Coordinates of C-alpha atoms in Angstrom, one line a residue:
M87 CA 41.2 33.8 45.5
I88 CA 40.5 36.9 43.2
H89 CA 42.7 36.9 40.2
P90 CA 44.8 39.7 40.2
I91 CA 43.3 41.6 37.1
A92 CA 40.1 41.3 38.8
F93 CA 41.5 42.5 42.1
E94 CA 43.2 46.0 39.8
S95 CA 40.2 46.3 38.4
C96 CA 37.9 46.5 41.5
R97 CA 40.6 49.1 43.0
I98 CA 40.5 51.3 39.6
L99 CA 36.5 50.9 40.1
E100 CA 36.6 51.8 44.0
S101 CA 39.1 54.9 43.2
R102 CA 36.6 56.7 40.6
V103 CA 33.5 56.1 41.8
D104 CA 31.9 56.1 45.5
L105 CA 29.3 53.6 45.9
S106 CA 29.5 53.3 49.9
H107 CA 25.8 55.4 50.1
L108 CA 24.0 52.7 48.3
P109 CA 23.2 49.8 50.6
P110 CA 24.5 46.2 50.1
L111 CA 23.1 44.4 47.8
S112 CA 22.5 47.4 45.6
R113 CA 26.2 48.0 45.9
A114 CA 27.0 45.0 44.8
V115 CA 24.8 45.0 42.0
V116 CA 25.5 48.4 40.6
G117 CA 29.5 47.9 41.7
R118 CA 29.2 44.7 39.3
I119 CA 27.3 46.5 36.5
I120 CA 30.4 48.9 36.5
H121 CA 33.2 46.4 36.5
A122 CA 31.6 44.6 33.6
S123 CA 30.9 47.6 31.1
A124 CA 33.7 50.3 32.2
D125 CA 31.1 53.0 32.4
L126 CA 30.9 54.6 35.4
E127 CA 27.9 56.6 34.4
F128 CA 25.6 53.4 35.4
A129 CA 26.5 55.0 39.5
A130 CA 24.0 57.5 38.6
T131 CA 21.3 56.1 36.0
T132 CA 21.0 52.8 37.6
V133 CA 17.4 52.2 39.7
V134 CA 17.7 49.4 42.3
D135 CA 15.8 48.9 45.2
E136 CA 17.0 47.1 48.5
G137 CA 13.8 45.3 48.7
A138 CA 13.7 43.8 45.4
L139 CA 16.9 42.4 45.3
E140 CA 16.2 40.9 48.9
R141 CA 13.4 39.0 46.8
G142 CA 15.3 37.9 44.2
L143 CA 17.9 36.6 46.4
D144 CA 15.6 35.0 48.7
A145 CA 14.4 33.3 45.5
L146 CA 17.9 32.4 44.1
R147 CA 18.8 30.4 47.3
R148 CA 15.3 28.6 46.8
G149 CA 16.7 27.7 43.5
A150 CA 14.5 29.8 41.4
A151 CA 14.7 29.3 37.9
V152 CA 16.5 32.1 36.2
I153 CA 15.2 33.0 32.8
T154 CA 17.0 35.2 29.9
D155 CA 15.6 37.0 26.6
V156 CA 18.8 35.6 24.8
E157 CA 21.3 33.0 25.2
M158 CA 24.2 35.8 25.1
V159 CA 22.5 36.7 28.6
G160 CA 22.7 33.2 30.0
A161 CA 26.2 32.5 28.5
G162 CA 27.3 35.6 31.0
I163 CA 26.0 34.6 33.9
S164 CA 28.6 32.3 36.3
G165 CA 27.7 29.4 38.4
W166 CA 23.6 29.5 38.0
P167 CA 21.3 27.6 35.5
T168 CA 19.9 29.6 32.8
E169 CA 16.6 29.0 30.8
C170 CA 16.0 31.0 27.3
F171 CA 13.1 30.0 25.0
L172 CA 13.8 32.1 22.2
A173 CA 14.9 28.9 20.4
A174 CA 11.3 27.4 20.7
A175 CA 9.2 30.9 20.4
R176 CA 7.7 31.9 16.5
A177 CA 7.3 35.3 15.7
S178 CA 3.7 36.5 14.6
E179 CA 2.1 39.3 13.4
G180 CA 2.8 42.0 16.0
L181 CA 4.7 39.7 18.3
T182 CA 8.1 39.4 17.7
R183 CA 10.3 36.1 18.9
S184 CA 11.7 37.7 21.9
A185 CA 8.1 38.6 23.3
A186 CA 6.8 35.1 21.8
A187 CA 9.8 33.8 24.2
M188 CA 8.7 35.7 27.3
R189 CA 5.0 34.0 26.8
L190 CA 6.3 30.4 27.0
A191 CA 8.9 31.5 30.1
V192 CA 5.7 32.6 31.9
E193 CA 3.6 29.7 30.7
R194 CA 6.4 27.8 32.7
H195 CA 7.4 29.9 35.2
P196 CA 4.4 32.1 35.8
S197 CA 5.8 32.8 39.8
D198 CA 8.7 33.1 41.4
A199 CA 11.5 33.3 38.3
V200 CA 14.0 35.8 38.1
F201 CA 13.7 36.9 34.8
V202 CA 17.3 38.5 33.3
I203 CA 16.6 41.0 30.0
G204 CA 19.3 42.3 28.7
C205 CA 18.7 42.4 24.8
A206 CA 15.1 42.7 23.7
P207 CA 12.8 45.5 24.6
T208 CA 9.9 43.8 23.3
A209 CA 10.6 41.0 25.6
L210 CA 10.8 43.1 28.4
F211 CA 7.3 44.7 27.4
E212 CA 5.9 41.7 27.0
L213 CA 6.8 40.3 30.4
I214 CA 5.5 43.5 32.0
D215 CA 2.2 42.9 30.1
L216 CA 1.6 39.2 31.2
D217 CA 0.4 37.9 34.1
A218 CA 3.3 37.2 35.8
D219 CA 4.6 37.2 39.6
P220 CA 8.6 37.6 39.3
A221 CA 10.6 37.0 42.0
L222 CA 12.9 40.0 40.2
V223 CA 13.1 41.5 36.9
I224 CA 16.6 42.3 35.8
G225 CA 15.8 44.9 32.7
L226 CA 18.7 46.1 31.0
P227 CA 18.2 45.3 27.2
V228 CA 20.1 48.4 25.0
G229 CA 19.2 50.1 21.8
F230 CA 17.5 53.1 20.7
V231 CA 14.4 51.7 19.9
G232 CA 12.1 51.0 23.0
A233 CA 15.2 50.1 25.5
A234 CA 14.9 53.3 27.4
E235 CA 11.0 53.3 27.1
S236 CA 10.9 49.8 28.2
K237 CA 12.6 50.5 31.3
Q238 CA 10.4 53.1 32.3
A239 CA 7.6 50.7 31.9
L240 CA 9.4 48.1 34.1
R241 CA 10.0 51.1 36.6
D242 CA 6.3 52.0 36.6
S243 CA 4.7 48.4 36.6
G244 CA 5.6 47.6 39.9
L245 CA 7.5 44.6 39.6
P246 CA 10.4 44.0 41.5
A247 CA 13.2 45.2 39.4
V248 CA 16.9 46.5 38.6
S249 CA 16.9 49.0 35.7
N250 CA 18.5 52.0 34.4
I251 CA 17.5 55.4 33.0
G252 CA 18.5 55.5 28.9
E253 CA 19.3 53.6 26.3
K254 CA 22.4 51.9 27.7
G255 CA 22.0 48.2 29.0
G256 CA 23.1 44.8 27.1
S257 CA 23.8 41.6 27.6
A258 CA 27.0 41.6 29.7
V259 CA 25.3 44.0 32.1
A260 CA 22.2 42.3 32.8
A261 CA 24.6 39.1 33.0
A262 CA 26.6 41.2 35.4
A263 CA 23.8 42.3 37.8
L264 CA 22.5 39.1 38.3
N265 CA 26.2 37.5 39.0
A266 CA 26.4 40.1 41.6
L267 CA 23.6 38.2 43.2
V268 CA 24.7 34.4 42.4
R269 CA 27.8 34.9 43.7
I270 CA 25.9 36.3 47.4
A271 CA 23.6 33.5 47.3
S272 CA 26.3 31.3 46.5
S273 CA 28.8 32.2 49.5
D274 CA 26.3 34.3 51.4
E275 CA 28.9 36.9 51.6
R276 CA 27.5 40.5 51.8
R277 CA 29.7 43.2 49.9

């Protein structure tokens, strides 16, 4: 049962932006991002591919690992276990802790994992450069330094991805994108 506040929030969202032109998974993901951020601009700037979302959803249904760049992203993901390697990572010359964490994650999960990056552009850049075969990359880091560029690099990489154009993003937005897929995977309902 949907809580009355969530129901009203969804009603307001639907009255302010029309997502009906999007295919089902894309609509669910973009709607959840907008709901989490109250930022209607994501309707125009989110870059989603239905095939990539299908691949990610199939991986979740098979029990794929979900890797986050920071614990905050994991904290926002409901009903699915996550792994974050940031605490075990060590920065070195030219490599941030976030990038080092992606190296550890790919060593452990070289293929079929779902990566959710909502904080660190350096984590996204590193993941793109590694020899990994992720099921899906949700690349929505936020910031003025490298965020927009890392998301463009993700789109250019050919990896199955969700991203957005610009500097906006963040842990809540990245977690929301995955939560849309988790909800579908858990219930097999498409909105």
